[in-house]
Amino acid sequence: MSVPEARCRNRSSTGFGVKLNPASDKLVIFLEGGGACFNTSTCLANPSSYSEQNFNSWRGGNGPGGILSSSNADNPVRDWNMVFVPYCTGDVHAGNATGQNVPGIAAPQNQSFVGYANIGHYLQRIVPTFTEVTQVLLTGASAGGFGAAFNYDRVAQAFCPHPVALLDDSGPPMADTYMAPCLQKRWRDLWNLDGSFPTDCADCSTANGGGIVNLASHLGAKYPDARLGLISSDKDNTIRTFFSFGQNNCASIDGLPSSMSSATYAQGLEDLRQNHLSDSASWATYFIDSTTHTYLGGNGFYSTTVSGTALTDWVARLFMGEPPGHVGP
């Protein structure tokens, strides 16, 4: 579905995909991943456009797999209505800035980081379309996982009083020790990230540029009866690479830094669980001893088991039955 107001970072038009099931009163909103754009190297690996042709190619290939599959009997949301939000804004679906020049040699200029604005345009169409919905799952992988967390508050408000669950796959908002404030500041300044936090989350922005981790604890406190879930490998190769740009006070933020060690990343993930999520009954986590990046988009959703708990079962419990709790290392 083309949305005239929605734009990619190269200012081309974009939209979202819909798969309807008139027999269902439940809805999945899935935010696609695909890196981020904040220096020369990261922008090169991040898509700057997403057209209807791109969507048709994705749909005709291996796209609608994993949690978007309508045919796999192990998928707990296989018969739900589904909305697919493509990713072409380079800002983890959380930016609202135009005319931005990315720092770095030969980095892209005059970029539109408007992922958060796009979600707003989409909600103006999605909410009136699903007026009979009784349950919503907002989810995404990688950049889409981060984006699901950034957009959770507004989606929960848009569908209130109906419950909205959050499922963040491989987008852990770690503490400043692991996700350096200088790196967060680059994202804030380039993408206008501060405009995307809930207005009542004062701690989401701190004087040194850090504080994004506080979004997780804020959501848990604001929505004590919600179901909020985080999936992550404890040695995720991809997110370790992105966080490495903040090492040594961002000394190599526009270069090619050495990757954050797997041990440091695992410590950051455990810190997130113990010090920012565990105090809330809303949050549940599923951590895997692996370097794999993302699970929801493919066969990993069905083949992953940790401590005797299948990932599909844990996800099902996130919005049905008893809370799934914390699983894994």
mmCIF file of C-alpha atoms in Angstrom:
data_model
loop_
_atom_site.group_PDB
_atom_site.id
_atom_site.type_symbol
_atom_site.label_atom_id
_atom_site.label_comp_id
_atom_site.label_asym_id
_atom_site.label_seq_id
_atom_site.Cartn_x
_atom_site.Cartn_y
_atom_site.Cartn_z
ATOM 1 C CA MET A 1 0.000 0.000 0.000
ATOM 2 C CA SER A 2 1.587 3.242 -1.134
ATOM 3 C CA VAL A 3 1.450 6.106 1.362
ATOM 4 C CA PRO A 4 2.081 9.476 -0.332
ATOM 5 C CA GLU A 5 3.406 11.152 2.814
ATOM 6 C CA ALA A 6 5.915 8.379 3.603
ATOM 7 C CA ARG A 7 9.495 8.756 2.432
ATOM 8 C CA CYS A 8 12.741 6.800 2.371
ATOM 9 C CA ARG A 9 16.026 8.450 3.274
ATOM 10 C CA ASN A 10 16.683 9.312 -0.390
ATOM 11 C CA ARG A 11 13.250 11.026 -0.367
ATOM 12 C CA SER A 12 11.615 8.433 -2.650
ATOM 13 C CA SER A 13 8.098 7.288 -1.784
ATOM 14 C CA THR A 14 7.291 4.105 0.102
ATOM 15 C CA GLY A 15 4.467 2.389 1.986
ATOM 16 C CA PHE A 16 3.609 -0.843 3.785
ATOM 17 C CA GLY A 17 2.199 -4.296 3.070
ATOM 18 C CA VAL A 18 -0.978 -5.865 4.454
ATOM 19 C CA LYS A 19 -2.187 -9.459 4.665
ATOM 20 C CA LEU A 20 -5.815 -9.611 5.771
ATOM 21 C CA ASN A 21 -7.693 -12.406 7.484
ATOM 22 C CA PRO A 22 -11.326 -11.309 7.907
ATOM 23 C CA ALA A 23 -11.875 -14.164 10.356
ATOM 24 C CA SER A 24 -9.275 -12.797 12.790
ATOM 25 C CA ASP A 25 -9.575 -9.955 15.290
ATOM 26 C CA LYS A 26 -5.828 -9.938 15.990
ATOM 27 C CA LEU A 27 -3.040 -7.982 14.318
ATOM 28 C CA VAL A 28 0.731 -8.303 13.895
ATOM 29 C CA ILE A 29 2.726 -5.209 12.926
ATOM 30 C CA PHE A 30 6.225 -6.232 11.831
ATOM 31 C CA LEU A 31 9.011 -3.670 11.323
ATOM 32 C CA GLU A 32 11.724 -4.788 8.922
ATOM 33 C CA GLY A 33 15.409 -4.543 9.813
ATOM 34 C CA GLY A 34 18.430 -3.674 7.715
ATOM 35 C CA GLY A 35 21.197 -1.840 9.543
ATOM 36 C CA ALA A 36 21.423 1.899 10.119
ATOM 37 C CA CYS A 37 22.951 4.980 8.498
ATOM 38 C CA PHE A 38 25.202 7.185 10.617
ATOM 39 C CA ASN A 39 28.582 7.140 8.827
ATOM 40 C CA THR A 40 30.012 6.209 5.437
ATOM 41 C CA SER A 41 30.332 2.463 5.992
ATOM 42 C CA THR A 42 27.004 1.907 7.732
ATOM 43 C CA CYS A 43 25.101 3.903 5.119
ATOM 44 C CA LEU A 44 26.617 1.832 2.315
ATOM 45 C CA ALA A 45 25.078 -1.304 3.817
ATOM 46 C CA ASN A 46 21.680 0.272 4.488
ATOM 47 C CA PRO A 47 18.895 0.509 1.881
ATOM 48 C CA SER A 48 17.920 4.061 0.957
ATOM 49 C CA SER A 49 14.727 3.185 -0.923
ATOM 50 C CA TYR A 50 11.917 0.637 -0.899
ATOM 51 C CA SER A 51 9.382 0.571 -3.715
ATOM 52 C CA GLU A 52 6.372 -1.556 -4.586
ATOM 53 C CA GLN A 53 8.680 -3.547 -6.848
ATOM 54 C CA ASN A 54 10.935 -4.285 -3.864
ATOM 55 C CA PHE A 55 7.918 -5.456 -1.892
ATOM 56 C CA ASN A 56 6.704 -7.716 -4.686
ATOM 57 C CA SER A 57 10.174 -9.257 -5.002
ATOM 58 C CA TRP A 58 10.293 -9.847 -1.251
ATOM 59 C CA ARG A 59 6.809 -11.342 -1.226
ATOM 60 C CA GLY A 60 7.582 -13.612 -4.174
ATOM 61 C CA GLY A 61 10.849 -14.817 -2.666
ATOM 62 C CA ASN A 62 11.622 -15.896 0.877
ATOM 63 C CA GLY A 63 10.055 -12.844 2.520
ATOM 64 C CA PRO A 64 6.892 -13.962 4.309
ATOM 65 C CA GLY A 65 8.599 -16.615 6.424
ATOM 66 C CA GLY A 66 9.275 -16.942 10.117
ATOM 67 C CA ILE A 67 6.687 -15.161 12.212
ATOM 68 C CA LEU A 68 5.032 -13.839 9.028
ATOM 69 C CA SER A 69 4.249 -17.337 7.755
ATOM 70 C CA SER A 70 0.565 -18.161 7.376
ATOM 71 C CA SER A 71 1.172 -21.850 6.745
ATOM 72 C CA ASN A 72 3.500 -23.073 9.490
ATOM 73 C CA ALA A 73 1.438 -24.767 12.192
ATOM 74 C CA ASP A 74 4.040 -23.852 14.827
ATOM 75 C CA ASN A 75 3.574 -20.122 14.238
ATOM 76 C CA PRO A 76 1.348 -18.812 17.054
ATOM 77 C CA VAL A 77 0.238 -15.831 14.914
ATOM 78 C CA ARG A 78 -0.161 -17.646 11.589
ATOM 79 C CA ASP A 79 -3.853 -16.750 11.266
ATOM 80 C CA TRP A 80 -3.576 -13.122 12.456
ATOM 81 C CA ASN A 81 -3.887 -10.079 10.227
ATOM 82 C CA MET A 82 -0.405 -8.876 9.325
ATOM 83 C CA VAL A 83 1.158 -5.523 8.484
ATOM 84 C CA PHE A 84 4.699 -5.444 7.094
ATOM 85 C CA VAL A 85 6.582 -2.148 7.426
ATOM 86 C CA PRO A 86 9.643 -2.025 5.131
ATOM 87 C CA TYR A 87 12.826 -0.272 6.171
ATOM 88 C CA CYS A 88 14.497 2.392 4.057
ATOM 89 C CA THR A 89 15.089 5.299 6.435
ATOM 90 C CA GLY A 90 18.357 4.256 8.101
ATOM 91 C CA ASP A 91 17.186 5.396 11.542
ATOM 92 C CA VAL A 92 15.814 2.215 13.164
ATOM 93 C CA HIS A 93 12.280 3.477 12.380
ATOM 94 C CA ALA A 94 12.827 6.228 14.953
ATOM 95 C CA GLY A 95 13.954 9.371 13.141
ATOM 96 C CA ASN A 96 12.192 12.578 12.222
ATOM 97 C CA ALA A 97 14.737 14.754 10.434
ATOM 98 C CA THR A 98 15.160 15.910 6.839
ATOM 99 C CA GLY A 99 18.023 17.502 4.928
ATOM 100 C CA GLN A 100 20.634 15.757 7.066
ATOM 101 C CA ASN A 101 24.274 15.406 6.017
ATOM 102 C CA VAL A 102 25.924 12.231 7.280
ATOM 103 C CA PRO A 103 29.458 12.755 8.679
ATOM 104 C CA GLY A 104 32.364 11.004 6.993
ATOM 105 C CA ILE A 105 34.255 10.928 3.716
ATOM 106 C CA ALA A 106 31.866 10.544 0.763
ATOM 107 C CA ALA A 107 28.985 9.954 3.160
ATOM 108 C CA PRO A 108 25.467 10.589 1.811
ATOM 109 C CA GLN A 109 24.102 14.116 2.044
ATOM 110 C CA ASN A 110 20.617 15.622 2.231
ATOM 111 C CA GLN A 111 19.138 12.501 3.809
ATOM 112 C CA SER A 112 15.618 12.077 5.168
ATOM 113 C CA PHE A 113 15.660 10.114 8.415
ATOM 114 C CA VAL A 114 11.896 9.913 8.833
ATOM 115 C CA GLY A 115 11.151 6.397 10.057
ATOM 116 C CA TYR A 116 9.260 7.640 13.097
ATOM 117 C CA ALA A 117 7.265 10.072 10.975
ATOM 118 C CA ASN A 118 6.432 7.245 8.555
ATOM 119 C CA ILE A 119 5.057 5.074 11.357
ATOM 120 C CA GLY A 120 2.780 7.965 12.271
ATOM 121 C CA HIS A 121 1.472 8.139 8.706
ATOM 122 C CA TYR A 122 0.939 4.379 8.658
ATOM 123 C CA LEU A 123 -0.959 4.368 11.951
ATOM 124 C CA GLN A 124 -3.409 6.878 10.494
ATOM 125 C CA ARG A 125 -4.377 4.140 8.039
ATOM 126 C CA ILE A 126 -3.821 0.990 10.103
ATOM 127 C CA VAL A 127 -5.882 1.932 13.155
ATOM 128 C CA PRO A 128 -9.085 2.816 11.216
ATOM 129 C CA THR A 129 -8.670 -0.347 9.127
ATOM 130 C CA PHE A 130 -8.602 -2.628 12.164
ATOM 131 C CA THR A 131 -11.333 -1.122 14.323
ATOM 132 C CA GLU A 132 -12.463 -4.563 15.528
ATOM 133 C CA VAL A 133 -9.027 -5.691 16.653
ATOM 134 C CA THR A 134 -8.799 -7.090 20.194
ATOM 135 C CA GLN A 135 -5.072 -7.805 20.379
ATOM 136 C CA VAL A 136 -1.956 -6.383 18.711
ATOM 137 C CA LEU A 137 1.621 -7.621 18.510
ATOM 138 C CA LEU A 138 4.187 -4.959 17.594
ATOM 139 C CA THR A 139 7.404 -6.667 16.588
ATOM 140 C CA GLY A 140 10.486 -6.358 14.425
ATOM 141 C CA ALA A 141 13.996 -7.682 13.925
ATOM 142 C CA SER A 142 17.337 -5.878 14.253
ATOM 143 C CA ALA A 143 16.667 -2.238 13.325
ATOM 144 C CA GLY A 144 13.013 -3.234 13.373
ATOM 145 C CA GLY A 145 13.423 -4.556 16.911
ATOM 146 C CA PHE A 146 14.840 -1.243 18.067
ATOM 147 C CA GLY A 147 12.073 0.474 16.122
ATOM 148 C CA ALA A 148 9.351 -1.593 17.765
ATOM 149 C CA ALA A 149 10.604 -0.458 21.175
ATOM 150 C CA PHE A 150 10.839 3.189 20.086
ATOM 151 C CA ASN A 151 7.309 3.131 18.675
ATOM 152 C CA TYR A 152 5.654 0.969 21.318
ATOM 153 C CA ASP A 153 4.224 3.797 23.403
ATOM 154 C CA ARG A 154 2.408 5.463 20.497
ATOM 155 C CA VAL A 155 1.096 2.136 19.149
ATOM 156 C CA ALA A 156 -0.147 1.122 22.598
ATOM 157 C CA GLN A 157 -1.922 4.459 22.916
ATOM 158 C CA ALA A 158 -3.380 4.205 19.413
ATOM 159 C CA PHE A 159 -5.013 0.830 20.103
ATOM 160 C CA CYS A 160 -5.936 1.463 23.745
ATOM 161 C CA PRO A 161 -7.811 -0.111 25.545
ATOM 162 C CA HIS A 162 -6.879 -3.254 23.620
ATOM 163 C CA PRO A 163 -3.628 -4.945 24.674
ATOM 164 C CA VAL A 164 -0.497 -4.397 22.608
ATOM 165 C CA ALA A 165 2.436 -6.767 23.130
ATOM 166 C CA LEU A 166 6.014 -5.846 22.198
ATOM 167 C CA LEU A 167 8.463 -8.368 20.756
ATOM 168 C CA ASP A 168 11.928 -6.953 20.060
ATOM 169 C CA ASP A 169 14.190 -9.350 18.155
ATOM 170 C CA SER A 170 17.883 -8.447 18.390
ATOM 171 C CA GLY A 171 17.488 -4.768 19.215
ATOM 172 C CA PRO A 172 18.711 -4.523 22.825
ATOM 173 C CA PRO A 173 18.952 -0.941 24.164
ATOM 174 C CA MET A 174 21.987 -1.452 26.382
ATOM 175 C CA ALA A 175 23.319 0.791 29.135
ATOM 176 C CA ASP A 176 25.787 3.590 28.431
ATOM 177 C CA THR A 177 28.754 1.422 29.430
ATOM 178 C CA TYR A 178 28.091 -0.776 26.402
ATOM 179 C CA MET A 179 26.213 1.553 24.043
ATOM 180 C CA ALA A 180 28.414 4.611 24.388
ATOM 181 C CA PRO A 181 26.801 8.030 24.958
ATOM 182 C CA CYS A 182 28.878 9.545 22.144
ATOM 183 C CA LEU A 183 27.412 6.985 19.732
ATOM 184 C CA GLN A 184 23.917 7.639 21.038
ATOM 185 C CA LYS A 185 24.528 11.359 20.565
ATOM 186 C CA ARG A 186 25.434 10.792 16.915
ATOM 187 C CA TRP A 187 22.087 9.033 16.450
ATOM 188 C CA ARG A 188 20.189 11.683 18.400
ATOM 189 C CA ASP A 189 21.674 14.570 16.437
ATOM 190 C CA LEU A 190 21.527 12.980 12.985
ATOM 191 C CA TRP A 191 18.083 11.382 13.259
ATOM 192 C CA ASN A 192 16.429 13.799 15.724
ATOM 193 C CA LEU A 193 15.975 10.805 17.977
ATOM 194 C CA ASP A 194 14.946 12.801 21.034
ATOM 195 C CA GLY A 195 11.666 13.646 19.340
ATOM 196 C CA SER A 196 10.733 9.970 19.243
ATOM 197 C CA PHE A 197 10.843 9.145 22.949
ATOM 198 C CA PRO A 198 7.640 9.144 25.006
ATOM 199 C CA THR A 199 7.151 12.679 26.274
ATOM 200 C CA ASP A 200 6.975 11.427 29.863
ATOM 201 C CA CYS A 201 10.344 9.619 29.708
ATOM 202 C CA ALA A 202 12.608 12.299 31.169
ATOM 203 C CA ASP A 203 15.495 9.856 31.670
ATOM 204 C CA CYS A 204 15.542 8.743 28.031
ATOM 205 C CA SER A 205 17.814 11.704 27.251
ATOM 206 C CA THR A 206 20.739 12.568 29.508
ATOM 207 C CA ALA A 207 23.178 15.468 29.387
ATOM 208 C CA ASN A 208 26.056 13.383 28.003
ATOM 209 C CA GLY A 209 23.954 11.971 25.155
ATOM 210 C CA GLY A 210 23.199 8.629 26.788
ATOM 211 C CA GLY A 211 20.126 7.196 28.453
ATOM 212 C CA ILE A 212 18.430 5.207 25.686
ATOM 213 C CA VAL A 213 18.448 2.148 27.965
ATOM 214 C CA ASN A 214 15.991 3.968 30.222
ATOM 215 C CA LEU A 215 13.321 3.606 27.551
ATOM 216 C CA ALA A 216 13.088 -0.094 28.426
ATOM 217 C CA SER A 217 12.542 0.475 32.140
ATOM 218 C CA HIS A 218 10.165 3.350 31.356
ATOM 219 C CA LEU A 219 7.941 1.125 29.224
ATOM 220 C CA GLY A 220 7.914 -1.539 31.916
ATOM 221 C CA ALA A 221 6.838 0.991 34.551
ATOM 222 C CA LYS A 222 4.281 2.758 32.360
ATOM 223 C CA TYR A 223 2.675 -0.470 31.143
ATOM 224 C CA PRO A 224 2.777 -2.819 34.153
ATOM 225 C CA ASP A 225 0.135 -5.134 32.685
ATOM 226 C CA ALA A 226 1.601 -5.300 29.184
ATOM 227 C CA ARG A 227 3.660 -8.123 27.725
ATOM 228 C CA LEU A 228 7.077 -6.909 26.584
ATOM 229 C CA GLY A 229 9.657 -9.326 25.198
ATOM 230 C CA LEU A 230 13.283 -9.213 24.040
ATOM 231 C CA ILE A 231 15.044 -11.917 22.015
ATOM 232 C CA SER A 232 18.817 -11.778 21.555
ATOM 233 C CA SER A 233 21.907 -13.875 21.056
ATOM 234 C CA ASP A 234 24.399 -13.194 23.820
ATOM 235 C CA LYS A 235 27.224 -12.787 21.274
ATOM 236 C CA ASP A 236 25.289 -11.200 18.391
ATOM 237 C CA ASN A 237 27.916 -10.490 15.729
ATOM 238 C CA THR A 238 25.951 -7.738 14.001
ATOM 239 C CA ILE A 239 24.908 -5.612 16.978
ATOM 240 C CA ARG A 240 28.395 -5.993 18.477
ATOM 241 C CA THR A 241 29.729 -4.430 15.281
ATOM 242 C CA PHE A 242 27.364 -1.468 15.492
ATOM 243 C CA PHE A 243 28.071 -0.844 19.179
ATOM 244 C CA SER A 244 31.823 -0.992 18.474
ATOM 245 C CA PHE A 245 31.650 2.437 16.800
ATOM 246 C CA GLY A 246 31.248 3.882 20.293
ATOM 247 C CA GLN A 247 34.361 2.272 21.749
ATOM 248 C CA ASN A 248 37.170 4.474 23.080
ATOM 249 C CA ASN A 249 34.872 7.495 23.216
ATOM 250 C CA CYS A 250 33.932 7.081 19.545
ATOM 251 C CA ALA A 251 37.536 7.335 18.361
ATOM 252 C CA SER A 252 36.652 5.358 15.217
ATOM 253 C CA ILE A 253 33.036 6.371 14.749
ATOM 254 C CA ASP A 254 33.738 7.368 11.138
ATOM 255 C CA GLY A 255 36.228 4.582 10.518
ATOM 256 C CA LEU A 256 36.368 0.815 10.928
ATOM 257 C CA PRO A 257 36.743 -0.045 14.623
ATOM 258 C CA SER A 258 37.522 -3.492 15.956
ATOM 259 C CA SER A 259 34.393 -5.320 16.996
ATOM 260 C CA MET A 260 33.192 -5.267 20.588
ATOM 261 C CA SER A 261 34.217 -8.525 22.255
ATOM 262 C CA SER A 262 31.618 -11.233 22.686
ATOM 263 C CA ALA A 263 32.275 -11.234 26.444
ATOM 264 C CA THR A 264 31.585 -7.504 26.718
ATOM 265 C CA TYR A 265 28.398 -7.832 24.702
ATOM 266 C CA ALA A 266 27.204 -10.712 26.877
ATOM 267 C CA GLN A 267 27.879 -8.587 29.971
ATOM 268 C CA GLY A 268 25.852 -5.749 28.493
ATOM 269 C CA LEU A 269 22.945 -8.041 27.737
ATOM 270 C CA GLU A 270 22.972 -9.455 31.257
ATOM 271 C CA ASP A 271 23.179 -5.943 32.697
ATOM 272 C CA LEU A 272 20.137 -4.980 30.640
ATOM 273 C CA ARG A 273 18.178 -7.936 31.968
ATOM 274 C CA GLN A 274 19.221 -7.640 35.607
ATOM 275 C CA ASN A 275 19.288 -3.878 36.081
ATOM 276 C CA HIS A 276 16.674 -2.544 33.668
ATOM 277 C CA LEU A 277 14.143 -5.278 32.891
ATOM 278 C CA SER A 278 13.902 -7.716 35.793
ATOM 279 C CA ASP A 279 12.216 -5.271 38.167
ATOM 280 C CA SER A 280 9.214 -5.112 35.849
ATOM 281 C CA ALA A 281 6.676 -7.926 35.640
ATOM 282 C CA SER A 282 5.987 -6.808 32.071
ATOM 283 C CA TRP A 283 9.356 -7.756 30.611
ATOM 284 C CA ALA A 284 10.443 -11.224 29.519
ATOM 285 C CA THR A 285 13.696 -12.190 27.810
ATOM 286 C CA TYR A 286 14.875 -15.075 25.655
ATOM 287 C CA PHE A 287 18.654 -15.142 25.297
ATOM 288 C CA ILE A 288 20.534 -17.640 23.135
ATOM 289 C CA ASP A 289 24.177 -18.714 23.483
ATOM 290 C CA SER A 290 25.055 -17.816 19.904
ATOM 291 C CA THR A 291 26.508 -15.225 17.541
ATOM 292 C CA THR A 292 23.399 -15.393 15.320
ATOM 293 C CA HIS A 293 21.646 -12.154 14.457
ATOM 294 C CA THR A 294 17.811 -12.218 14.425
ATOM 295 C CA TYR A 295 15.383 -15.118 14.683
ATOM 296 C CA LEU A 296 11.859 -14.043 13.796
ATOM 297 C CA GLY A 297 12.308 -13.655 10.044
ATOM 298 C CA GLY A 298 13.271 -17.189 9.070
ATOM 299 C CA ASN A 299 13.635 -20.808 10.079
ATOM 300 C CA GLY A 300 15.435 -19.869 13.284
ATOM 301 C CA PHE A 301 12.052 -18.940 14.699
ATOM 302 C CA TYR A 302 11.050 -22.606 14.506
ATOM 303 C CA SER A 303 14.354 -24.382 15.159
ATOM 304 C CA THR A 304 15.564 -22.522 18.256
ATOM 305 C CA THR A 305 15.229 -24.070 21.716
ATOM 306 C CA VAL A 306 16.893 -22.874 24.927
ATOM 307 C CA SER A 307 16.790 -24.797 28.218
ATOM 308 C CA GLY A 308 13.978 -26.960 26.892
ATOM 309 C CA THR A 309 11.826 -23.996 25.836
ATOM 310 C CA ALA A 310 11.113 -23.623 22.133
ATOM 311 C CA LEU A 311 11.202 -20.038 20.902
ATOM 312 C CA THR A 312 7.774 -20.425 19.296
ATOM 313 C CA ASP A 313 6.303 -21.550 22.633
ATOM 314 C CA TRP A 314 7.942 -18.667 24.487
ATOM 315 C CA VAL A 315 6.561 -16.182 21.945
ATOM 316 C CA ALA A 316 3.076 -17.702 22.209
ATOM 317 C CA ARG A 317 3.139 -17.260 25.977
ATOM 318 C CA LEU A 318 4.128 -13.624 25.519
ATOM 319 C CA PHE A 319 0.548 -12.801 24.575
ATOM 320 C CA MET A 320 -1.355 -15.917 25.689
ATOM 321 C CA GLY A 321 -1.404 -17.517 29.126
ATOM 322 C CA GLU A 322 1.209 -17.096 31.833
ATOM 323 C CA PRO A 323 4.094 -14.666 31.191
ATOM 324 C CA PRO A 324 7.049 -16.517 29.642
ATOM 325 C CA GLY A 325 9.655 -15.147 32.055
ATOM 326 C CA HIS A 326 13.389 -15.051 31.471
ATOM 327 C CA VAL A 327 15.014 -17.866 29.493
ATOM 328 C CA GLY A 328 18.652 -18.476 28.648
ATOM 329 C CA PRO A 329 22.088 -17.330 29.772
#
